[in-house]
Backbone as JSON, one array per atom type, in Angstrom:
{
  "sequence": "PWRLAVSANGDLLVAENSTKFPASKPHHQVKRFDASGKRLKSHGKPEGRGDGEYVATDFRGLTEIESDPAGGFIVTEGNHTP",
  "N": [[-5.34, 8.39, 1.27], [-3.57, 7.17, -1.57], [-3.69, 5.73, -4.02], [-6.32, 3.74, -5.49], [-7.95, 0.55, -5.82], [-10.21, -1.99, -6.97], [-11.12, -5.19, -5.99], [-11.96, -8.42, -7.49], [-13.99, -9.51, -5.94], [-15.17, -7.31, -4.87], [-13.88, -5.99, -2.8], [-12.22, -3.11, -1.51], [-9.11, -1.79, -2.26], [-6.65, 0.09, -0.81], [-3.97, 2.09, -1.39], [-1.49, 3.63, 0.43], [0.61, 6.41, 0.53], [2.42, 8.47, 2.05], [4.68, 9.97, 1.58], [4.35, 11.67, -0.46], [3.2, 13.81, 0.62], [4.79, 15.86, 2.39], [4.44, 17.06, 4.98], [3.08, 15.26, 6.49], [2.98, 12.32, 8.64], [5.14, 9.57, 7.94], [3.74, 7.01, 5.96], [3.15, 3.99, 4.63], [1.34, 1.79, 3.38], [-0.84, -0.92, 2.35], [-4.25, -1.17, 2.47], [-7.08, -3.23, 3.01], [-10.52, -3.18, 2.46], [-13.89, -4.21, 3.07], [-16.99, -4.23, 1.16], [-18.75, -2.82, 2.76], [-17.17, -1.06, 4.07], [-15.66, -1.91, 6.19], [-12.52, -2.44, 7.64], [-10.45, -4.99, 6.61], [-7.83, -5.96, 6.52], [-4.42, -4.89, 6.98], [-1.55, -4.31, 5.1], [1.94, -4.45, 5.28], [4.36, -2.43, 7.1], [3.4, 0.49, 8.94], [5.24, 2.67, 8.83], [6.68, 2.01, 6.65], [9.17, 0.48, 4.46], [12.51, 0.65, 5.39], [15.83, 2.03, 4.71], [18.46, -0.18, 3.66], [18.35, -3.67, 4.26], [16.23, -5.4, 2.01], [12.81, -5.85, 2.4], [10.3, -7.76, 1.45], [7.6, -7.75, 2.18], [6.98, -5.25, 3.04], [6.45, -1.8, 2.16], [7.51, 1.03, 0.17], [7.26, 4.2, -1.0], [4.95, 3.82, -2.67], [3.46, 3.73, -5.87], [1.49, 2.81, -7.63], [-1.43, 0.65, -7.63], [-3.05, -2.45, -8.25], [-5.66, -4.82, -8.55], [-5.44, -8.42, -8.59], [-6.41, -11.38, -10.49], [-6.62, -13.5, -8.68], [-7.45, -12.5, -6.29], [-5.6, -11.11, -4.87], [-3.14, -8.48, -4.87], [-1.19, -6.18, -6.84], [1.58, -4.07, -6.67], [3.36, -1.08, -7.57], [6.44, 0.57, -6.97], [8.2, 3.63, -6.3], [11.24, 5.37, -6.56], [12.57, 3.9, -4.63], [13.06, 1.21, -4.81], [14.59, -2.08, -4.87]],
  "CA": [[-5.16, 7.41, 0.21], [-2.82, 7.62, -2.74], [-4.31, 5.06, -5.16], [-7.37, 2.79, -5.14], [-8.29, -0.52, -6.76], [-11.3, -2.83, -6.5], [-10.87, -6.6, -6.31], [-13.06, -9.11, -8.17], [-15.09, -9.75, -5.0], [-15.7, -6.02, -4.44], [-13.08, -5.34, -1.76], [-11.51, -1.89, -1.89], [-7.7, -1.8, -1.9], [-6.2, 1.47, -0.66], [-2.52, 2.24, -1.26], [-1.14, 4.88, 1.1], [1.99, 6.86, 0.3], [2.44, 9.82, 2.6], [5.86, 10.75, 1.21], [3.9, 12.67, -1.42], [2.73, 14.92, 1.43], [5.89, 15.92, 3.36], [4.08, 17.47, 6.33], [2.42, 14.17, 7.2], [3.79, 11.23, 9.17], [5.33, 8.53, 6.92], [2.73, 5.95, 5.98], [3.29, 3.23, 3.39], [0.63, 0.53, 3.57], [-2.01, -1.25, 1.55], [-5.34, -1.6, 3.35], [-8.19, -3.88, 2.31], [-11.81, -2.94, 3.08], [-14.99, -4.86, 2.37], [-17.92, -3.3, 0.5], [-19.41, -1.99, 3.77], [-16.19, -0.13, 4.62], [-14.93, -2.51, 7.31], [-11.14, -2.79, 7.3], [-10.2, -6.42, 6.75], [-6.41, -6.24, 6.73], [-3.4, -3.92, 6.58], [-0.33, -4.97, 4.61], [3.14, -3.62, 5.4], [4.53, -1.61, 8.3], [2.94, 1.85, 8.68], [6.34, 3.57, 8.48], [7.27, 1.56, 5.39], [10.47, -0.19, 4.45], [13.61, 1.59, 5.53], [17.04, 1.75, 3.95], [19.13, -1.4, 4.08], [17.84, -4.94, 3.76], [14.94, -5.38, 1.34], [11.77, -6.67, 3.03], [9.28, -7.82, 0.4], [6.25, -7.55, 2.7], [6.81, -3.83, 3.37], [6.42, -0.94, 0.98], [8.11, 2.37, 0.28], [7.05, 4.99, -2.21], [3.96, 3.22, -3.56], [3.02, 4.6, -6.96], [0.26, 2.28, -8.23], [-1.94, -0.62, -7.12], [-4.07, -3.08, -9.09], [-6.04, -6.14, -8.05], [-5.15, -9.51, -9.52], [-7.55, -12.3, -10.6], [-6.66, -14.44, -7.56], [-7.9, -11.8, -5.08], [-4.49, -10.37, -4.28], [-2.88, -7.19, -5.5], [0.15, -5.91, -7.35], [1.93, -2.66, -6.5], [4.64, -0.58, -8.06], [7.06, 1.52, -6.06], [9.0, 4.63, -6.97], [12.7, 5.32, -6.6], [13.14, 3.22, -3.46], [13.02, -0.23, -5.02], [15.94, -2.66, -4.95]],
  "C": [[-4.41, 8.0, -0.97], [-3.43, 7.04, -4.02], [-5.33, 4.03, -4.65], [-7.52, 1.74, -6.22], [-9.44, -1.32, -6.14], [-11.03, -4.26, -6.94], [-12.11, -7.21, -6.95], [-14.24, -9.35, -7.24], [-15.66, -8.46, -4.42], [-14.95, -5.36, -3.31], [-12.37, -4.12, -2.33], [-10.08, -1.99, -1.37], [-7.21, -0.36, -1.92], [-4.69, 1.48, -0.46], [-2.24, 3.6, -0.66], [0.33, 5.18, 0.88], [2.09, 8.3, 0.79], [3.7, 10.6, 2.25], [5.5, 11.8, 0.16], [3.41, 13.92, -0.71], [3.69, 15.11, 2.58], [5.51, 16.31, 4.78], [3.45, 16.34, 7.14], [3.43, 13.13, 7.7], [3.96, 10.17, 8.08], [4.31, 7.41, 7.07], [2.74, 5.24, 4.64], [2.63, 1.86, 3.59], [-0.4, 0.33, 2.47], [-3.06, -1.76, 2.53], [-6.47, -2.15, 2.5], [-9.46, -3.66, 3.13], [-12.87, -3.73, 2.33], [-15.95, -3.8, 1.83], [-18.64, -2.39, 1.5], [-18.46, -0.98, 4.4], [-15.41, -0.67, 5.8], [-13.53, -2.89, 6.86], [-10.91, -4.26, 7.61], [-8.75, -6.72, 7.09], [-5.56, -5.05, 6.31], [-2.16, -4.69, 6.19], [0.83, -3.99, 4.71], [3.17, -2.84, 6.71], [4.06, -0.19, 7.99], [4.06, 2.79, 8.22], [7.05, 3.15, 7.2], [8.61, 0.88, 5.57], [11.57, 0.87, 4.52], [14.77, 1.26, 4.6], [17.66, 0.47, 4.49], [18.5, -2.61, 3.46], [16.43, -4.8, 3.17], [13.99, -6.34, 2.05], [10.56, -6.64, 2.1], [7.86, -7.56, 0.89], [5.99, -6.11, 3.13], [6.95, -3.0, 2.1], [7.12, 0.39, 1.26], [7.9, 3.07, -1.05], [6.07, 4.35, -3.18], [3.52, 4.2, -4.64], [1.73, 4.12, -7.6], [-0.14, 0.99, -7.52], [-2.99, -1.13, -8.1], [-4.4, -4.43, -8.47], [-5.63, -7.19, -9.07], [-6.32, -10.51, -9.51], [-7.7, -13.27, -9.42], [-7.12, -13.78, -6.26], [-6.81, -11.05, -4.36], [-4.34, -9.01, -4.94], [-1.43, -7.1, -5.94], [0.4, -4.42, -7.15], [3.2, -2.34, -7.27], [5.13, 0.46, -7.06], [7.94, 2.47, -6.87], [10.49, 4.37, -6.9], [13.35, 4.53, -5.48], [13.11, 1.7, -3.61], [14.43, -0.78, -5.14], [16.43, -2.75, -6.38]]
}
């Protein structure tokens, strides 16, 4: 995990950014877990968004995550944003 956030209903949001750890396999996802630790959903492709066409549902270089009041989340990305 790179960054964590907790939603209003208690779900844990985990932002993964393995580019910060060069020896690891690329991994750029947001995962949602309930309070018991059960994974509810993964957002984005594990390998992240590649060069070329921007795909809004995939991530690359996640730097921060925060929950929003509607139960979703907002992320920021590093130098790989359009």
